[in-house]
PDB file of C-alpha atoms in Angstrom:
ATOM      1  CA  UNK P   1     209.217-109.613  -2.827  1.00 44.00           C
ATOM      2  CA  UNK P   2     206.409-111.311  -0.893  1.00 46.00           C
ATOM      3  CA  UNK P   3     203.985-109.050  -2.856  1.00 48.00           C
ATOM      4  CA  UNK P   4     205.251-109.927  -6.127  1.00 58.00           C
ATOM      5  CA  UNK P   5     204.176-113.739  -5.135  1.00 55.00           C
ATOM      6  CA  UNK P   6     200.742-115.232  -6.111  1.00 59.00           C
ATOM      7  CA  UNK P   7     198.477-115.066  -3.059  1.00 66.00           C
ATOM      8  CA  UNK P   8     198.736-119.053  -2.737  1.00 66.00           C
ATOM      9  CA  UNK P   9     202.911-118.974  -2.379  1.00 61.00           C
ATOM     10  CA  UNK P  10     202.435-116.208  -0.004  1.00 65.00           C
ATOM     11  CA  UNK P  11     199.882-117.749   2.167  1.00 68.00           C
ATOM     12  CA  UNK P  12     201.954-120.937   2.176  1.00 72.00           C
ATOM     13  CA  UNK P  13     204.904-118.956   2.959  1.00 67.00           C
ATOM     14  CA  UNK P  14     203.965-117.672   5.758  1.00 72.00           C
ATOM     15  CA  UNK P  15     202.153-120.472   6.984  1.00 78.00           C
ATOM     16  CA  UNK P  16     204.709-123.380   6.774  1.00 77.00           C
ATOM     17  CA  UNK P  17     208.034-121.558   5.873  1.00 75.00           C
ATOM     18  CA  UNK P  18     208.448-118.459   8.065  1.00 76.00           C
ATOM     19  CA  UNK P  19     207.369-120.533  11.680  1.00 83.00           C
ATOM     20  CA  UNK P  20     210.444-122.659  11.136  1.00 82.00           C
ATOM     21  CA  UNK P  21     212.589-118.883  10.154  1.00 79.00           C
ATOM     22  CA  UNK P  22     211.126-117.835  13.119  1.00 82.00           C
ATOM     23  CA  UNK P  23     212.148-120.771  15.356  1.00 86.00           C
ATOM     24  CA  UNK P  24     215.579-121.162  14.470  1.00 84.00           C
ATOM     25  CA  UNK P  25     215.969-116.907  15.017  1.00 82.00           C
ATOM     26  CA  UNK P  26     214.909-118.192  18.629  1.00 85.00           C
ATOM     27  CA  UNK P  27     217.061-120.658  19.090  1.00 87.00           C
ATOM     28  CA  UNK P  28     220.313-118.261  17.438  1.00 84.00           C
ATOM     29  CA  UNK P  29     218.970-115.364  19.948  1.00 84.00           C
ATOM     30  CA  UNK P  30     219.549-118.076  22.603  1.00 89.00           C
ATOM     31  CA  UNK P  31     222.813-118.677  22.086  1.00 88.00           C
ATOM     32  CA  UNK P  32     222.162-122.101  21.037  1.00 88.00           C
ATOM     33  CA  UNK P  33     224.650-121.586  17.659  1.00 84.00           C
ATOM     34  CA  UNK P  34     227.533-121.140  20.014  1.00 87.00           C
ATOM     35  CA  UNK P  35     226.930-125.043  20.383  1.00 89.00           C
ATOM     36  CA  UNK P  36     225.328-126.629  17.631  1.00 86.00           C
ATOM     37  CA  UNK P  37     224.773-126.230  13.890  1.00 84.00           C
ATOM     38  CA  UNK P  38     221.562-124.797  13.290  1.00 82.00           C
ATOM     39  CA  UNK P  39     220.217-124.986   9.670  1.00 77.00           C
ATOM     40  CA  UNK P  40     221.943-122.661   7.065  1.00 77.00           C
ATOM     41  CA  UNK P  41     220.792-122.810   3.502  1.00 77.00           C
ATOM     42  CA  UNK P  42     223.811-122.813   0.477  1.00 78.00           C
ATOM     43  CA  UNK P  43     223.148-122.024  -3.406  1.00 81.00           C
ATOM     44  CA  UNK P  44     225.019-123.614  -5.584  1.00 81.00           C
ATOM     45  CA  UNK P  45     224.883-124.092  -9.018  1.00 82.00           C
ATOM     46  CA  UNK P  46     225.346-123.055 -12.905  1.00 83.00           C
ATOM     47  CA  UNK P  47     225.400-119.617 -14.344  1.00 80.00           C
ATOM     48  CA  UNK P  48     221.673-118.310 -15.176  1.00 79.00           C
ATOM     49  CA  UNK P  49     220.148-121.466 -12.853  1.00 83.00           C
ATOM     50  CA  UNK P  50     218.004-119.420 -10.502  1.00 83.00           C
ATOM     51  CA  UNK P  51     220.428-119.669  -8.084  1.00 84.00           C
ATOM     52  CA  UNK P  52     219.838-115.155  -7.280  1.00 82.00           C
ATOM     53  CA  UNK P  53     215.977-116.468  -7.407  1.00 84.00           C
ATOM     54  CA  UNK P  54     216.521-119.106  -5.079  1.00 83.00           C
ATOM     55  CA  UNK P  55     217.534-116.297  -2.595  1.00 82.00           C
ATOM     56  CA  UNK P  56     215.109-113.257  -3.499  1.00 81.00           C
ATOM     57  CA  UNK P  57     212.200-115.981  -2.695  1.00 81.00           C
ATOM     58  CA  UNK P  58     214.305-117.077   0.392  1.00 77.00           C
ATOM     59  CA  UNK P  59     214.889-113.851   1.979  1.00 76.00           C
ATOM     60  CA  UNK P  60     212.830-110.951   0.113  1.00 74.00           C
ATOM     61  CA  UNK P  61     215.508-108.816  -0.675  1.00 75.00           C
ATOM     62  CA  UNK P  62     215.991-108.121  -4.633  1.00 75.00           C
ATOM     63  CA  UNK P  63     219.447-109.045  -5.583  1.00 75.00           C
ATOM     64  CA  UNK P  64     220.529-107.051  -8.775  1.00 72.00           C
ATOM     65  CA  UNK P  65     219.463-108.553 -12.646  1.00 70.00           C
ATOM     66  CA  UNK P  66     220.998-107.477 -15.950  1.00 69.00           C
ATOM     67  CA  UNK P  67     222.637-109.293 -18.725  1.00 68.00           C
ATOM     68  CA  UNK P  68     225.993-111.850 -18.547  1.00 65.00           C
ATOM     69  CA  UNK P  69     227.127-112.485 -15.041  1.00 61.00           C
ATOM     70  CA  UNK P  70     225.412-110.021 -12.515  1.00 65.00           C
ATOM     71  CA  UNK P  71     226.042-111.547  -8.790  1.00 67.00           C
ATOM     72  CA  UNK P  72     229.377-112.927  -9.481  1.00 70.00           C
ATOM     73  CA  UNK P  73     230.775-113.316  -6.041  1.00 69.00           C
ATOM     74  CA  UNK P  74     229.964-115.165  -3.051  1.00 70.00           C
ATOM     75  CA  UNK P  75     227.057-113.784  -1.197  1.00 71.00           C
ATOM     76  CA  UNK P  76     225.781-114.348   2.263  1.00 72.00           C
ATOM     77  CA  UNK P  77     222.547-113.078   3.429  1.00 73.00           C
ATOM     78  CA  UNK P  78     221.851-113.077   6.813  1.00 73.00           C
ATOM     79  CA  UNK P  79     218.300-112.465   7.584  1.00 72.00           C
ATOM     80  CA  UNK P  80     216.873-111.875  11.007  1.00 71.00           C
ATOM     81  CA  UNK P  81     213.703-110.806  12.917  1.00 68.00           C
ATOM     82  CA  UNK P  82     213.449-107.660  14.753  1.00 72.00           C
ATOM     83  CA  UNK P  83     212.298-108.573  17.937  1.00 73.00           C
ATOM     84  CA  UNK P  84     210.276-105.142  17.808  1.00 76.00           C
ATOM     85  CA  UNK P  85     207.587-106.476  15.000  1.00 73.00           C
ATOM     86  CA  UNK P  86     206.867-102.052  14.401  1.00 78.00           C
ATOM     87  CA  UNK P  87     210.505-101.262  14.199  1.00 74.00           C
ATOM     88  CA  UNK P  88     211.076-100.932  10.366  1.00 73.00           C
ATOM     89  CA  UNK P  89     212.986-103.448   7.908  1.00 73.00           C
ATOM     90  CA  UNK P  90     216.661-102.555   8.539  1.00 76.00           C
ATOM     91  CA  UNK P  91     220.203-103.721   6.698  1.00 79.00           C
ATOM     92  CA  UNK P  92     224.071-103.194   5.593  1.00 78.00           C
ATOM     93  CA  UNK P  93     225.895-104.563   2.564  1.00 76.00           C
ATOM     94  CA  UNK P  94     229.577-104.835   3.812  1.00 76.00           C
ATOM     95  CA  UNK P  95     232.138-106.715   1.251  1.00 73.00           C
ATOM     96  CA  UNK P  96     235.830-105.884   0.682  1.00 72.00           C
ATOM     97  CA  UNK P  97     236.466-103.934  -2.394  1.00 69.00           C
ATOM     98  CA  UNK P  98     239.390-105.471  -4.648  1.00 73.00           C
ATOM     99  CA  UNK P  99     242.967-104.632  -3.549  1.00 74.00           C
ATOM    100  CA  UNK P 100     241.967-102.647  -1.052  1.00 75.00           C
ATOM    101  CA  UNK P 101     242.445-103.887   2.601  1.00 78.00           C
ATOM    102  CA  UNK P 102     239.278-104.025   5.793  1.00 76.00           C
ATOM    103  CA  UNK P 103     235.181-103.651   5.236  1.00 76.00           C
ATOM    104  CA  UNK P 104     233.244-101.649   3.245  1.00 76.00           C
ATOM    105  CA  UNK P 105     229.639-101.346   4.815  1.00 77.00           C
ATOM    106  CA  UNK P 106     226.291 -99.807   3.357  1.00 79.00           C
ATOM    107  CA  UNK P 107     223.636 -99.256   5.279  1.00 80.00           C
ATOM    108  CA  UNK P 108     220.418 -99.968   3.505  1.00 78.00           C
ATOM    109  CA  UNK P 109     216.359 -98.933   4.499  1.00 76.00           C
ATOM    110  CA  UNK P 110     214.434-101.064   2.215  1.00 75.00           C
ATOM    111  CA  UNK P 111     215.212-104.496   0.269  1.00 69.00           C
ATOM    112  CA  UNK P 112     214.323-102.803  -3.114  1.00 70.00           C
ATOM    113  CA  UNK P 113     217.409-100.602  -2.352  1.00 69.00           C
ATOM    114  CA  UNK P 114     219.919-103.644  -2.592  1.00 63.00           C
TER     115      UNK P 114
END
């Protein structure tokens, strides 16, 4: 996603946006959530507001487009830094399919595979 971005949005990005990502990862990897609220972002809004845009920009993982209603259900992304910076990008889609009972979860290698 980041490449998609002019260069000006990503050098701003990264310079003002992803030190405060970064710090509150530290202070989660602490422990510190276990005893007070640390910052959580929530989307709300119309159909067809930018609400899926809001997100992709957020967190750099492509959430599916199309016609009508495409991401019609709540989503929560949780995004987090490797603490290896060479290990590579890493994540799972679980949701619970409709009527049936406990998790479904898909393991994913790359954002553009969401």
């Amino acid at each position: 996603m980041a490449a998609d971005l002019p260069p000006a949005l990503t050098v701003s990005y990264h310079e003002k946006v992803r030190p405060f990502i970064d710090l509150v990862d530290g202070l989660r990897a602490s422990g510190l959530d276990r005893d007070v609220t640390l910052p959580s972002v929530v989307v709300i809004g119309d159909q067809s507001t930018g609400k899926s845009s809001c997100l992709e920009a957020i967190s750099g993982v492509q959430l599916p487009r199309g016609t009508g209603v495409v991401t019609r259900c709540p989503l929560e992304l949780r995004l987090k830094k490797s603490q290896h910076p060479e290990s590579p990008w890493a994540g799972c889609i679980r949701y619970h399919p409709e009527g049936q009972d406990g998790e479904t979860v898909d393991k994913i290698d790359s954002p553009e595979d969401v």
